[in-house]
Amino acid sequence: MFLKLFIIFFFNLLFQTSSQNINFSYNNGFNPPTDISIQGITTVTPNGLLKLTNTTVQKTGHAFYTKPIRFKDSPNGTVKSFSTTFVFAIHSQIPTLSGHGIAFVVAPNPSLPYGNPSQYMGLFNISNNGNATNHVFAVELDTILSTEFNDTNENHVGININSLKSEKSFTAGWWDEKGLFKNLSLISRKPMQVWVDYDGLSHRIDVTMAPFNEDKPRRPLVSTVRDLASVINQDMFVGFSSATGSVLSEHFVLGWSFGVNGVAPPLALSRLPKLPRFVPRKISDFFKIGMPLISLFLIFSLIFLICFIVRRRRKFAEELDDWEKEFGKNRFRYKDLYYATKGFKEKDLLGSGGFGSVYKGVMPGSKLEVAVKKVSHESRQGMKEFVAEIVSIGRMSHRNLVPLLGYCRRKGELILVYDYMPNGSLDKYLYNNPEVTLNWKQRIKVILGVASGLFYLHEEWEQVVIHRDVKASNVLLDGEHNGRLGDFGLARLYDHGSDPQTTHVVGTLGYLAPEHTRTGRATTATDVFAFGAFLLEVACGRRPIEIQQESDETFLLVDWVFGLWSKGNILGAKDPNMGSEYDEKEVEMVLKLGLLCSHSDPRARPSMRQVLHYLRGDAKLPELSPLDLSGGAMMFGVQDGFSELGMSYSSSVFKGFTGGSSIADSLLSGGR
Ligand SMILES: Nc1ncnc2c1ncn2[C@@H]1O[C@H](COP(=O)(O)OP(=O)(O)OP(=O)(O)O)[C@@H](O)[C@H]1O
Ligand SMILES: *[C@@H]1O[C@H](CO)[C@@H](O)[C@H](O)[C@H]1NC(C)=O
Ligand SMILES: *[C@@H]1O[C@H](CO)[C@@H](O)[C@H](O)[C@H]1NC(C)=O
Ligand SMILES: *[C@@H]1O[C@H](CO)[C@@H](O)[C@H](O)[C@H]1NC(C)=O
Ligand SMILES: *[C@@H]1O[C@H](CO)[C@@H](O)[C@H](O)[C@H]1NC(C)=O
Ligand SMILES: *[C@@H]1O[C@H](CO)[C@@H](O)[C@H](O)[C@H]1NC(C)=O
Ligand SMILES: *[C@@H]1O[C@H](CO)[C@@H](O)[C@H](O)[C@H]1NC(C)=O
Ligand SMILES: *[C@@H]1O[C@H](CO)[C@@H](O)[C@H](O)[C@H]1NC(C)=O
Ligand SMILES: [Mg+2]
């Protein structure tokens, strides 16, 4: 009976002690978290790391082995030996600062619900810190110096009992075989090993550290003798506590083993899960969100830039041929002209004529005021000759010519740049009830100016230049109201080729000499004819051809003046707007000269040299009577058939022209 009882007791004892000889280890990570309870912000990463805290500030994280550990055989017994080893790592966003650390904990419950974050490391709070009723044994890996707990530095390992004030602590590090101390930085982002051993007999507590892959050093880092009987209850829970402060830090446990009544099973370091490659959060965010955004932005700005450049290229594209090298000085860049006229705005439009529109502009560099004439021109044929002529004319400087500063060529466009004439063109002072009119003195000055300009073109320049488009709107007034001829030779651009079949006569109706329309050839005499019309225009203040709106009748200035002269009242033709101060003889002379220049026979017209003599009074106009000029038949105007020639008129005067008078009839019917 006694033996039986003894055997049962013995076996019971044996069974009890052996069943309490518990040990466990996590070598392959904590995934799935078998027998592990996690609380707070603790998570287990997909690759098995126990991540006690993430980068959330002021939070705690706990992980406990869920099964109770029997530390004592009886409630009042002695604490058995126990041993643990783990590998941890701390990732801080800032390399030099982290918070707040990791603690290995032996606690009465598998949770620490009242543990505060920050310096309390998730273990205690302000009211229970240091209270013996806590029954908490901890080994802290503290990364912050908390003076209130008598910490020695911000990188220490301590043995704590019921309190954050360590029983004993030491700077993190290890003693190598030669007995030399080597610092370890807890926040180095490198994994490190820790061993905690309690000897139940000697009550000695040893904490040892070593870098990853080092064997356990023989000399412990922190060591103290303390009987834990009053701290550790019979059944306790083991685990980890961690907390964050204001510095964003992640605390990891890579592997863990624990054993009572024996040495904790060594960890198989090579099998532990790997730490994530550390990328500071700002950079990772930058790469995750910033990079795509930035590249998208870059791509868009690149596309925009390319579009911009292409559009700009197209917008400012010019045509430049080899032969233009010699005119380089006179060649303008389209871009400059574009900016000078503020993009050829309607606002700056000075007027439009048969060849194109004229814009006012200010050159960007020189601040020179210019008039920019845009002429649309499709064919490139004859362009070289034209440009050559235009430029050579531009080179001559005569006070009665509008200076041509240069030109520019684009696809289908020729652009001519002239000096800006502040007082505009003469036609504005003559017809349509002008606001400002000119007195006779001013008119004769303009007439003389235009005559000497035209004379210069015909005879004084090294070659004969035919203007081809003399008329009031091509006479511009400069600052001193001097008459200046503009648009010289432009008509020629549309009038190229010597083949009479294809030649187009270009000019303005009313200024075109009859033989010009018949033969298509412009001569100095055709210019004189146009000058005659101009003289009558200035003296009478009327256009050479007017179409009466109501009656649809065509008024021909030459016919009218001639008619008045025949009746002996030539002065009746003078412009009533020119005031009363005039020299009757002079007006009469100008009117007669106008008629003489308008003679239908080119041989009967004077040359510009003679015209100048008459105007200056150096020679007397030959005594003429209406009969001399008429010869009983129509002598003036443009009566001979010219509609056989395919004509393109550049004049708006032609629009709505339906005929009426004798001459107009002949114009339309193709002559007699
Ligand atoms: N250099 C200039 N300075 C100031 N204004 C000018 C200048 N050149 C032309 N203009 C203005 O621009 C207007 C239009 O000129 P444009 O030469 O295009 O037409 P037009 O002389 O009436 O006819 P055409 O095409 O037969 O020459 C003119 O009436 C004149 O008011
Ligand atoms: C930290 O972990 C907690 C709990 O898993 C989660 O709610 C929180 O969003 C995490 N914070 C960060 C910054 O990852
Ligand atoms: C344990 O010790 C307490 C006093 O420290 C005592 O009151 C109690 O009876 C003891 N229990 C046993 C089972 O010895
Ligand atoms: C501190 O923890 C104790 C339990 O250990 C709890 O009763 C107390 O309310 C807590 N105090 C604070 C301020 O959290
Ligand atoms: C320790 O905690 C217990 C229970 O939580 C409490 O009754 C006691 O007053 C505390 N002691 C101190 C010194 O705070
Ligand atoms: C903390 O340290 C100070 C001086 O370093 C000392 O006076 C004090 O007693 C210490 N407190 C504890 C609880 O060790
Ligand atoms: C080790 O740490 C201590 C305290 O932080 C410091 O004074 C010492 O310079 C460090 N030594 C090395 C080798 O880093
Ligand atoms: C761990 O415990 C088992 C029995 O549960 C035992 O066989 C093994 O030897 C123990 N290992 C160590 C290192 O104590
Ligand atoms: Mg003009």
PDB file of C-alpha atoms and ligand atoms in Angstrom, residues 114 116 125-128 134, ligand 4:
ATOM      1  CA  TYR A 114      -2.270  49.935 -18.644  1.00  0.00           C
ATOM      2  CA  ASN A 116       1.754  53.752 -21.447  1.00  0.00           C
ATOM      3  CA  ASN A 125       2.001  53.950 -16.149  1.00  0.00           C
ATOM      4  CA  ILE A 126       2.750  56.924 -13.970  1.00  0.00           C
ATOM      5  CA  SER A 127       0.720  55.589 -11.028  1.00  0.00           C
ATOM      6  CA  ASN A 128       1.799  51.953 -10.945  1.00  0.00           C
ATOM      7  CA  ASN A 134       2.972  44.777 -10.549  1.00  0.00           C
TER       8      ASN A 134
HETATM    9  C1  LIG B   4      -2.095  52.388 -14.043  1.00  0.00           C
HETATM   10  O1  LIG B   4      -2.234  50.973 -14.012  1.00  0.00           O
HETATM   11  C2  LIG B   4      -3.066  50.486 -13.010  1.00  0.00           C
HETATM   12  C3  LIG B   4      -3.038  48.972 -13.077  1.00  0.00           C
HETATM   13  O2  LIG B   4      -1.743  48.477 -13.021  1.00  0.00           O
HETATM   14  C4  LIG B   4      -4.442  51.017 -13.133  1.00  0.00           C
HETATM   15  O3  LIG B   4      -5.245  50.587 -12.108  1.00  0.00           O
HETATM   16  C5  LIG B   4      -4.403  52.544 -13.170  1.00  0.00           C
HETATM   17  O4  LIG B   4      -5.662  53.067 -13.420  1.00  0.00           O
HETATM   18  C6  LIG B   4      -3.445  53.017 -14.221  1.00  0.00           C
HETATM   19  N1  LIG B   4      -3.301  54.460 -14.124  1.00  0.00           N
HETATM   20  C7  LIG B   4      -3.296  55.216 -15.209  1.00  0.00           C
HETATM   21  C8  LIG B   4      -3.108  56.694 -14.922  1.00  0.00           C
HETATM   22  O5  LIG B   4      -3.425  54.753 -16.307  1.00  0.00           O
END
